[in-house]
Amino acid sequence: MEELSKDKTAKLRDKFIGEACQLFFASDPLKITKAKGQYMYDENGNQYLDCINNVCHVGHCHKDVVEAGYHQMKKLNTNSRFLHDNIGRLAEKITATMPEELCVVYLCNSGAYHGHIMSCIDISPYKLKVQRDGVHTCPSNVYVAPCPDTYRGKFVDCDYPGEDLGKLYADEVRDICKVVHAKGRGVCGFIAESMQSCGGQIVFPPGYLQKVYSHVRAAGGVCIADEVQVGFGRVGSHFWAFQTQGVIPDIVTMGKPMGNGHPVSAVVTTKAISAAFKDCGMTYFNTFGGNPVSCAIALSVLDVIEREHLQKNALEVGNYLMARGSALMEKHEMIGNIRGFGLFVGFDLVRNRKTREPATEEAKFVVQRMKSDYKVLLSTDGPYDNVLKFKPPMCFTKQNVDDVIRDLDNLLGEIPQHKFEPSHRWTLHIYLK
């Protein structure tokens, strides 16, 4: 089939695709025609370094993953109501990475992300009006705990020196449980990413999840760890991000990197919870979840992570990124904070290190210019869209880090020459004196 020009592709999309479907770099969107490893290529053959695509976990179009899907598709693809080897093998391989209590797997088609059904949107601060410019009001049966951000959250390191910030933030969850019980209601559960991605690349203070899980379980609830963006070795030191907090969830959700771009996801839980699900009379069936092709692809992804030592690479390259970023921070006052684990890193840009006012417009400038001038794809996260996020394919290298840091150094040096509008959504937080 003949490839369309970029202009025709854009017009075709505008005509037939829903307006709610957004593009990256909306003012000048990219037309990507191929990709490999940590690189993407536009219709003119320009190469872009991909620093944000955590979906293509083991690298874009990894040959082994592609071959696994191709060979299985030639042989059989059907639903999970027939016996086939791949679904059992995949479940076995996933649970082998988990604490022994987490031993039952439900295969799904795709992760919910921040929700395309109301039950998921209802529990997503990313979509609720409590953060950003949300589109949905938080329902009365949902409580949002303060994000345990030790840099710009309710409790921050500079105002509580030497105190256990994990406990302070966890006590907020404890107090919510008390409020729920005071109203004569029960606590169903607590769900959180094991590290906050859209929240601004937030790494929880030590002990936070341990204390939260204790409070929630004492209140009669279950604990759910969302590993959709931070799992599968991305944090480097562990295969799952919840392990960095020393906890064992009751339920773990995963997706995105699980299929390296192919739609496959899973929920892993305990025998007790799985039995309760069955005993309520509910049967589970997903037309595409657990099909032989998706399972073959997911199995290949796990094999590649192990064979190519990508978890180790995430640790080594991630530590290198943190070190190079810290050196850059000493040179540029606009970098207020650098945080992360493995290849999950955020550079928090500020206008003033003392007040920590977010540099939202400046971050937007950096993202746009990194794309146009240096062919590097970055994006922003956090309530103020001022955190440069790094969640690249796991094959990212130290040379890639050097290239990105060099380009950021150049751009941050330019910023004093520009004038930017005030960060209109910024409000002073309680830690300011």
Short mmCIF file of C-alpha atoms in Angstrom, two decimals:
data_model
loop_
_atom_site.label_atom_id
_atom_site.label_comp_id
_atom_site.label_asym_id
_atom_site.label_seq_id
_atom_site.Cartn_x
_atom_site.Cartn_y
_atom_site.Cartn_z
CA MET A 1 0.00 0.00 0.00
CA GLU A 2 1.37 3.39 -1.01
CA GLU A 3 2.46 5.58 1.89
CA LEU A 4 0.60 8.87 2.23
CA SER A 5 2.26 12.23 2.65
CA LYS A 6 2.30 13.63 6.18
CA ASP A 7 -0.25 16.26 5.17
CA LYS A 8 -2.65 13.65 3.78
CA THR A 9 -2.20 11.46 6.84
CA ALA A 10 -3.09 14.41 9.09
CA LYS A 11 -6.15 15.30 7.03
CA LEU A 12 -7.36 11.70 7.05
CA ARG A 13 -7.02 11.58 10.82
CA ASP A 14 -8.79 14.91 11.27
CA LYS A 15 -11.67 13.72 9.12
CA PHE A 16 -12.31 10.28 10.61
CA ILE A 17 -10.71 10.02 14.07
CA GLY A 18 -12.46 11.37 17.14
CA GLU A 19 -11.27 14.77 18.37
CA ALA A 20 -10.75 13.41 21.90
CA CYS A 21 -7.89 11.26 20.57
CA GLN A 22 -4.85 13.44 21.17
CA LEU A 23 -1.44 13.52 19.52
CA PHE A 24 2.00 14.05 20.97
CA PHE A 25 3.44 17.47 19.99
CA ALA A 26 0.00 18.62 18.79
CA SER A 27 1.24 21.86 17.18
CA ASP A 28 3.71 19.93 15.03
CA PRO A 29 2.92 16.21 15.33
CA LEU A 30 5.36 13.56 14.24
CA LYS A 31 4.58 10.99 11.59
CA ILE A 32 6.53 7.94 12.68
CA THR A 33 6.92 5.27 10.01
CA LYS A 34 9.29 2.80 11.69
CA ALA A 35 11.21 2.20 14.90
CA LYS A 36 13.95 -0.02 16.28
CA GLY A 37 15.46 -0.30 19.72
CA GLN A 38 15.37 3.11 21.39
CA TYR A 39 14.98 5.00 18.11
CA MET A 40 12.00 6.12 16.03
CA TYR A 41 12.03 7.38 12.44
CA ASP A 42 9.76 9.81 10.63
CA GLU A 43 8.61 9.75 7.01
CA ASN A 44 11.80 11.55 5.94
CA GLY A 45 14.09 9.09 7.69
CA ASN A 46 14.98 11.44 10.57
CA GLN A 47 16.05 9.49 13.66
CA TYR A 48 14.61 10.41 17.07
CA LEU A 49 15.90 9.17 20.41
CA ASP A 50 12.90 7.88 22.35
CA CYS A 51 13.16 8.77 26.06
CA ILE A 52 9.52 8.21 26.96
CA ASN A 53 8.17 5.04 25.35
CA ASN A 54 7.89 2.66 28.27
CA VAL A 55 5.45 0.52 26.27
CA CYS A 56 8.10 -0.84 23.91
CA HIS A 57 9.90 -2.14 26.96
CA VAL A 58 12.64 -4.27 25.38
CA GLY A 59 13.04 -1.95 22.42
CA HIS A 60 10.86 -1.08 19.45
CA CYS A 61 10.20 -3.99 17.09
CA HIS A 62 12.49 -6.41 18.90
CA LYS A 63 13.07 -9.21 16.43
CA ASP A 64 12.49 -12.05 18.92
CA VAL A 65 9.19 -10.60 20.11
CA VAL A 66 8.04 -10.01 16.53
CA GLU A 67 9.00 -13.56 15.55
CA ALA A 68 7.19 -15.06 18.54
CA GLY A 69 3.95 -13.35 17.57
CA TYR A 70 4.37 -14.15 13.88
CA HIS A 71 5.00 -17.87 14.39
CA GLN A 72 2.12 -18.29 16.84
CA MET A 73 -0.27 -16.34 14.63
CA LYS A 74 0.50 -18.71 11.75
CA LYS A 75 -0.33 -21.68 13.95
CA LEU A 76 -3.28 -20.74 16.16
CA ASN A 77 -5.07 -17.80 17.71
CA THR A 78 -8.24 -18.37 19.70
CA ASN A 79 -9.69 -17.57 23.10
CA SER A 80 -8.73 -18.96 26.49
CA ARG A 81 -11.71 -21.32 26.74
CA PHE A 82 -9.63 -23.86 24.86
CA LEU A 83 -6.58 -25.46 26.43
CA HIS A 84 -3.29 -24.21 25.09
CA ASP A 85 0.24 -24.20 26.50
CA ASN A 86 1.07 -20.52 26.30
CA ILE A 87 -1.39 -19.22 28.88
CA GLY A 88 -0.18 -21.64 31.56
CA ARG A 89 3.47 -21.05 30.76
CA LEU A 90 3.00 -17.28 30.89
CA ALA A 91 1.16 -17.41 34.21
CA GLU A 92 3.88 -19.65 35.62
CA LYS A 93 6.64 -17.30 34.47
CA ILE A 94 4.92 -14.21 35.86
CA THR A 95 4.24 -15.72 39.26
CA ALA A 96 7.86 -16.90 39.47
CA THR A 97 8.84 -13.21 39.74
CA MET A 98 6.32 -12.59 42.53
CA PRO A 99 6.10 -13.35 46.25
CA GLU A 100 4.66 -16.85 46.67
CA GLU A 101 1.34 -15.51 47.97
CA LEU A 102 0.64 -13.97 44.57
CA CYS A 103 0.02 -17.12 42.59
CA VAL A 104 -3.20 -16.71 40.57
CA VAL A 105 -3.24 -14.89 37.21
CA TYR A 106 -6.06 -13.42 35.16
CA LEU A 107 -5.02 -12.51 31.61
CA CYS A 108 -6.62 -9.45 30.05
CA ASN A 109 -6.53 -7.59 26.76
CA SER A 110 -5.18 -4.25 27.88
CA GLY A 111 -4.56 -2.29 31.05
CA ALA A 112 -7.13 0.34 32.05
CA TYR A 113 -4.47 3.05 32.44
CA HIS A 114 -6.33 5.98 34.02
CA GLY A 115 -9.66 4.62 32.92
CA HIS A 116 -11.96 4.39 29.96
CA ILE A 117 -14.78 3.02 32.10
CA MET A 118 -16.39 4.96 34.93
CA SER A 119 -15.25 2.59 37.68
CA CYS A 120 -11.63 3.31 36.75
CA ILE A 121 -12.08 7.03 36.12
CA ASP A 122 -13.71 7.28 39.55
CA ILE A 123 -10.47 6.23 41.26
CA SER A 124 -8.04 8.16 39.08
CA PRO A 125 -6.76 11.52 40.36
CA TYR A 126 -5.33 12.00 36.87
CA LYS A 127 -8.90 12.36 35.60
CA LEU A 128 -10.58 13.82 38.67
CA LYS A 129 -10.91 17.52 39.36
CA VAL A 130 -8.72 17.21 42.45
CA GLN A 131 -5.64 17.49 40.21
CA ARG A 132 -4.70 19.14 36.95
CA ASP A 133 -7.75 20.29 34.96
CA GLY A 134 -9.73 17.12 35.55
CA VAL A 135 -12.98 16.31 33.81
CA HIS A 136 -14.79 14.28 36.43
CA THR A 137 -15.90 14.94 39.99
CA CYS A 138 -14.59 12.57 42.64
CA PRO A 139 -17.51 10.39 43.83
CA SER A 140 -18.45 10.30 47.50
CA ASN A 141 -17.20 6.73 47.97
CA VAL A 142 -13.68 7.56 46.78
CA TYR A 143 -11.01 9.27 48.88
CA VAL A 144 -7.75 10.56 47.43
CA ALA A 145 -4.81 10.43 49.82
CA PRO A 146 -2.15 13.15 49.52
CA CYS A 147 0.60 12.15 47.11
CA PRO A 148 3.66 11.19 49.19
CA ASP A 149 5.86 13.71 47.38
CA THR A 150 8.74 14.70 49.65
CA TYR A 151 9.72 17.61 47.39
CA ARG A 152 6.52 19.58 46.85
CA GLY A 153 3.80 17.64 48.69
CA LYS A 154 1.94 18.20 51.96
CA PHE A 155 4.98 17.09 53.96
CA VAL A 156 8.38 17.96 52.52
CA ASP A 157 11.91 17.25 53.61
CA CYS A 158 12.89 20.86 54.32
CA ASP A 159 10.03 21.47 56.76
CA TYR A 160 10.21 18.11 58.53
CA PRO A 161 13.94 17.42 58.86
CA GLY A 162 14.71 14.07 60.41
CA GLU A 163 11.06 13.04 60.63
CA ASP A 164 9.61 9.87 59.15
CA LEU A 165 7.88 11.27 56.07
CA GLY A 166 6.68 7.79 55.16
CA LYS A 167 4.77 7.67 58.44
CA LEU A 168 3.39 11.20 58.06
CA TYR A 169 1.96 10.43 54.63
CA ALA A 170 0.76 6.96 55.65
CA ASP A 171 -1.08 8.49 58.61
CA GLU A 172 -3.15 10.43 56.08
CA VAL A 173 -4.42 7.09 54.76
CA ARG A 174 -5.04 5.90 58.33
CA ASP A 175 -7.14 9.00 58.97
CA ILE A 176 -9.16 8.44 55.80
CA CYS A 177 -9.97 4.93 57.00
CA LYS A 178 -11.20 6.41 60.28
CA VAL A 179 -13.43 8.88 58.42
CA VAL A 180 -14.94 6.07 56.37
CA HIS A 181 -15.67 3.98 59.46
CA ALA A 182 -17.11 7.01 61.28
CA LYS A 183 -19.68 7.25 58.51
CA GLY A 184 -20.67 3.64 59.14
CA ARG A 185 -19.10 2.42 55.93
CA GLY A 186 -16.37 -0.10 55.17
CA VAL A 187 -13.01 0.24 53.47
CA CYS A 188 -12.86 -1.72 50.21
CA GLY A 189 -9.25 -1.21 49.26
CA PHE A 190 -6.30 1.03 48.49
CA ILE A 191 -4.87 1.31 44.97
CA ALA A 192 -1.74 3.17 43.95
CA GLU A 193 1.10 2.96 41.50
CA SER A 194 4.13 1.61 43.31
CA MET A 195 5.84 4.80 42.14
CA GLN A 196 3.79 7.71 40.86
CA SER A 197 4.32 8.26 37.13
CA CYS A 198 1.73 10.78 35.95
CA GLY A 199 1.99 12.30 39.44
CA GLY A 200 5.47 13.54 38.52
CA GLN A 201 7.86 10.58 38.77
CA ILE A 202 7.39 10.35 42.52
CA VAL A 203 9.41 7.87 44.57
CA PHE A 204 7.69 7.13 47.87
CA PRO A 205 9.55 7.79 51.13
CA PRO A 206 10.91 4.64 52.80
CA GLY A 207 8.32 2.61 54.67
CA TYR A 208 5.34 4.42 53.17
CA LEU A 209 3.60 1.44 51.57
CA GLN A 210 4.40 -0.84 54.52
CA LYS A 211 2.56 1.51 56.87
CA VAL A 212 -0.27 2.21 54.41
CA TYR A 213 -0.89 -1.48 53.79
CA SER A 214 -0.98 -2.08 57.53
CA HIS A 215 -3.60 0.65 58.05
CA VAL A 216 -5.74 -0.49 55.12
CA ARG A 217 -5.70 -4.15 56.12
CA ALA A 218 -6.54 -3.25 59.71
CA ALA A 219 -9.54 -1.36 58.31
CA GLY A 220 -10.67 -4.44 56.36
CA GLY A 221 -9.46 -3.42 52.91
CA VAL A 222 -7.21 -5.01 50.29
CA CYS A 223 -4.04 -3.46 48.85
CA ILE A 224 -3.60 -3.11 45.10
CA ALA A 225 -0.27 -2.29 43.44
CA ASP A 226 -0.44 -0.80 39.96
CA GLU A 227 2.71 -1.81 38.06
CA VAL A 228 1.49 -0.81 34.59
CA GLN A 229 4.24 1.78 34.12
CA VAL A 230 6.89 0.81 36.66
CA GLY A 231 7.06 -2.98 36.52
CA PHE A 232 9.04 -5.60 34.60
CA GLY A 233 12.47 -4.58 35.88
CA ARG A 234 12.24 -0.88 35.07
CA VAL A 235 13.36 0.16 38.56
CA GLY A 236 16.52 -1.89 38.15
CA SER A 237 17.03 -3.01 41.73
CA HIS A 238 13.89 -5.18 41.64
CA PHE A 239 11.61 -6.72 39.05
CA TRP A 240 8.53 -5.03 40.52
CA ALA A 241 8.49 -1.54 41.99
CA PHE A 242 6.42 -2.59 45.02
CA GLN A 243 9.39 -4.72 46.09
CA THR A 244 11.42 -1.54 46.70
CA GLN A 245 9.00 -0.81 49.54
CA GLY A 246 9.22 -4.29 51.04
CA VAL A 247 5.50 -5.05 50.73
CA ILE A 248 3.34 -7.86 49.38
CA PRO A 249 0.15 -6.54 47.74
CA ASP A 250 -3.09 -8.50 47.62
CA ILE A 251 -3.54 -7.67 43.93
CA VAL A 252 -1.05 -6.54 41.27
CA THR A 253 -2.06 -5.04 37.94
CA MET A 254 0.27 -4.95 34.94
CA GLY A 255 0.12 -4.14 31.25
CA LYS A 256 1.80 -1.76 28.78
CA PRO A 257 5.38 -3.17 28.66
CA MET A 258 4.09 -6.72 29.08
CA GLY A 259 3.58 -7.08 25.32
CA ASN A 260 6.16 -4.57 24.06
CA GLY A 261 3.38 -2.70 22.29
CA HIS A 262 1.03 -5.64 21.76
CA PRO A 263 -2.19 -5.34 23.84
CA VAL A 264 -1.86 -7.78 26.71
CA SER A 265 -2.18 -7.28 30.47
CA ALA A 266 -2.74 -9.24 33.65
CA VAL A 267 -4.02 -9.17 37.19
CA VAL A 268 -2.17 -11.31 39.74
CA THR A 269 -3.70 -12.09 43.11
CA THR A 270 -3.91 -14.59 45.96
CA LYS A 271 -5.78 -17.87 46.05
CA ALA A 272 -8.11 -16.47 48.72
CA ILE A 273 -9.16 -13.46 46.65
CA SER A 274 -9.51 -15.55 43.51
CA ALA A 275 -11.71 -18.04 45.39
CA ALA A 276 -13.88 -15.21 46.73
CA PHE A 277 -14.31 -13.92 43.17
CA LYS A 278 -15.47 -17.36 42.02
CA ASP A 279 -17.69 -17.93 45.08
CA CYS A 280 -19.69 -14.79 44.37
CA GLY A 281 -20.99 -16.53 41.26
CA MET A 282 -18.99 -14.43 38.82
CA THR A 283 -17.21 -16.13 35.93
CA TYR A 284 -14.46 -14.33 34.05
CA PHE A 285 -14.05 -14.36 30.30
CA ASN A 286 -12.21 -11.95 28.04
CA THR A 287 -12.48 -12.51 24.29
CA PHE A 288 -8.86 -11.58 23.66
CA GLY A 289 -7.30 -11.93 27.10
CA GLY A 290 -4.97 -14.92 27.29
CA ASN A 291 -5.07 -15.78 23.59
CA PRO A 292 -2.11 -17.84 22.29
CA VAL A 293 -0.56 -15.00 20.26
CA SER A 294 -0.64 -12.45 23.08
CA CYS A 295 0.78 -15.00 25.50
CA ALA A 296 3.56 -15.96 23.08
CA ILE A 297 4.54 -12.31 22.75
CA ALA A 298 4.47 -11.72 26.52
CA LEU A 299 6.56 -14.84 27.08
CA SER A 300 9.10 -13.56 24.59
CA VAL A 301 9.27 -10.19 26.35
CA LEU A 302 10.07 -11.92 29.65
CA ASP A 303 12.71 -14.05 27.92
CA VAL A 304 14.36 -10.99 26.37
CA ILE A 305 14.44 -9.12 29.69
CA GLU A 306 16.27 -12.07 31.22
CA ARG A 307 18.53 -12.98 28.33
CA GLU A 308 19.66 -9.44 27.58
CA HIS A 309 20.02 -8.51 31.27
CA LEU A 310 17.75 -5.51 30.82
CA GLN A 311 16.92 -5.17 34.50
CA LYS A 312 20.64 -4.83 35.23
CA ASN A 313 20.96 -2.36 32.36
CA ALA A 314 18.11 -0.29 33.83
CA LEU A 315 19.95 -0.12 37.13
CA GLU A 316 23.34 0.80 35.67
CA VAL A 317 22.12 3.27 33.04
CA GLY A 318 19.54 4.71 35.43
CA ASN A 319 22.20 5.37 38.06
CA TYR A 320 24.34 6.98 35.39
CA LEU A 321 21.42 9.20 34.32
CA MET A 322 20.86 10.26 37.93
CA ALA A 323 24.58 11.06 38.34
CA ARG A 324 24.83 13.05 35.10
CA GLY A 325 21.58 14.81 35.95
CA SER A 326 22.86 15.75 39.40
CA ALA A 327 25.96 17.30 37.83
CA LEU A 328 23.71 19.24 35.44
CA MET A 329 21.63 20.38 38.42
CA GLU A 330 24.72 21.98 39.96
CA LYS A 331 25.12 24.05 36.80
CA HIS A 332 21.48 25.02 36.20
CA GLU A 333 19.31 26.48 38.96
CA MET A 334 16.18 25.57 37.01
CA ILE A 335 16.59 21.91 37.94
CA GLY A 336 15.10 21.88 41.41
CA ASN A 337 15.04 18.15 42.07
CA ILE A 338 16.04 14.88 40.43
CA ARG A 339 14.42 11.65 41.57
CA GLY A 340 13.95 8.13 40.36
CA PHE A 341 14.85 4.47 40.36
CA GLY A 342 16.44 2.71 37.40
CA LEU A 343 15.04 3.95 34.11
CA PHE A 344 12.22 5.81 35.85
CA VAL A 345 13.55 9.32 36.43
CA GLY A 346 12.13 12.83 36.71
CA PHE A 347 13.81 16.23 36.46
CA ASP A 348 11.63 18.73 38.36
CA LEU A 349 12.06 22.16 36.72
CA VAL A 350 11.50 25.22 38.91
CA ARG A 351 11.64 28.99 38.58
CA ASN A 352 12.91 29.43 42.09
CA ARG A 353 14.58 26.74 44.18
CA LYS A 354 13.48 28.33 47.44
CA THR A 355 9.77 28.59 46.60
CA ARG A 356 9.88 25.63 44.19
CA GLU A 357 7.55 27.38 41.78
CA PRO A 358 7.14 24.96 38.86
CA ALA A 359 8.65 26.01 35.54
CA THR A 360 5.74 24.79 33.43
CA GLU A 361 6.25 26.95 30.36
CA GLU A 362 9.98 26.42 30.45
CA ALA A 363 9.48 22.65 30.55
CA LYS A 364 7.20 22.92 27.52
CA PHE A 365 9.90 24.93 25.75
CA VAL A 366 12.50 22.25 26.52
CA VAL A 367 10.29 19.43 25.23
CA GLN A 368 9.51 21.24 21.98
CA ARG A 369 13.09 22.28 21.30
CA MET A 370 14.54 18.88 22.20
CA LYS A 371 12.28 17.43 19.51
CA SER A 372 12.85 20.04 16.82
CA ASP A 373 16.54 20.85 17.35
CA TYR A 374 18.03 17.68 18.77
CA LYS A 375 15.64 14.92 17.65
CA VAL A 376 15.08 13.77 21.21
CA LEU A 377 11.58 12.84 22.38
CA LEU A 378 10.76 13.95 25.92
CA SER A 379 7.52 14.65 27.73
CA THR A 380 6.32 16.16 31.00
CA ASP A 381 4.40 14.85 33.99
CA GLY A 382 3.15 16.05 37.33
CA PRO A 383 0.27 18.31 38.41
CA TYR A 384 2.05 21.30 36.86
CA ASP A 385 3.49 19.56 33.78
CA ASN A 386 6.95 20.73 34.82
CA VAL A 387 8.69 17.39 35.40
CA LEU A 388 10.75 16.08 32.50
CA LYS A 389 10.16 12.34 32.51
CA PHE A 390 12.53 9.61 31.44
CA LYS A 391 10.93 6.20 30.86
CA PRO A 392 12.75 4.95 27.75
CA PRO A 393 12.96 1.46 26.31
CA MET A 394 15.11 -0.71 28.57
CA CYS A 395 17.89 -0.93 25.98
CA PHE A 396 18.77 2.73 26.62
CA THR A 397 22.54 3.23 26.88
CA LYS A 398 25.02 5.46 28.70
CA GLN A 399 25.84 7.06 25.35
CA ASN A 400 22.15 7.95 25.01
CA VAL A 401 22.34 9.55 28.45
CA ASP A 402 25.41 11.57 27.46
CA ASP A 403 23.67 12.82 24.32
CA VAL A 404 20.52 13.87 26.20
CA ILE A 405 22.43 15.61 29.01
CA ARG A 406 24.54 17.51 26.49
CA ASP A 407 21.42 18.72 24.66
CA LEU A 408 19.63 19.64 27.88
CA ASP A 409 22.68 21.58 28.98
CA ASN A 410 22.55 23.62 25.78
CA LEU A 411 18.81 24.33 26.07
CA LEU A 412 18.79 25.20 29.75
CA GLY A 413 21.59 27.66 29.01
CA GLU A 414 19.30 29.39 26.52
CA ILE A 415 16.31 29.79 28.83
CA PRO A 416 17.45 33.06 30.54
CA GLN A 417 17.25 34.71 27.12
CA HIS A 418 13.50 33.99 26.87
CA LYS A 419 10.48 35.39 28.65
CA PHE A 420 7.76 32.99 29.79
CA GLU A 421 4.23 33.49 31.03
CA PRO A 422 3.53 32.86 34.74
CA SER A 423 2.63 29.31 35.74
CA HIS A 424 -1.10 30.05 36.01
CA ARG A 425 -1.96 26.95 38.00
CA TRP A 426 0.73 27.41 40.62
CA THR A 427 -0.39 28.06 44.17
CA LEU A 428 1.84 28.37 47.24
CA HIS A 429 1.90 25.18 49.28
CA ILE A 430 2.11 24.88 53.04
CA TYR A 431 5.84 24.23 53.09
CA LEU A 432 6.63 27.74 51.92
CA LYS A 433 7.71 30.13 54.70
#
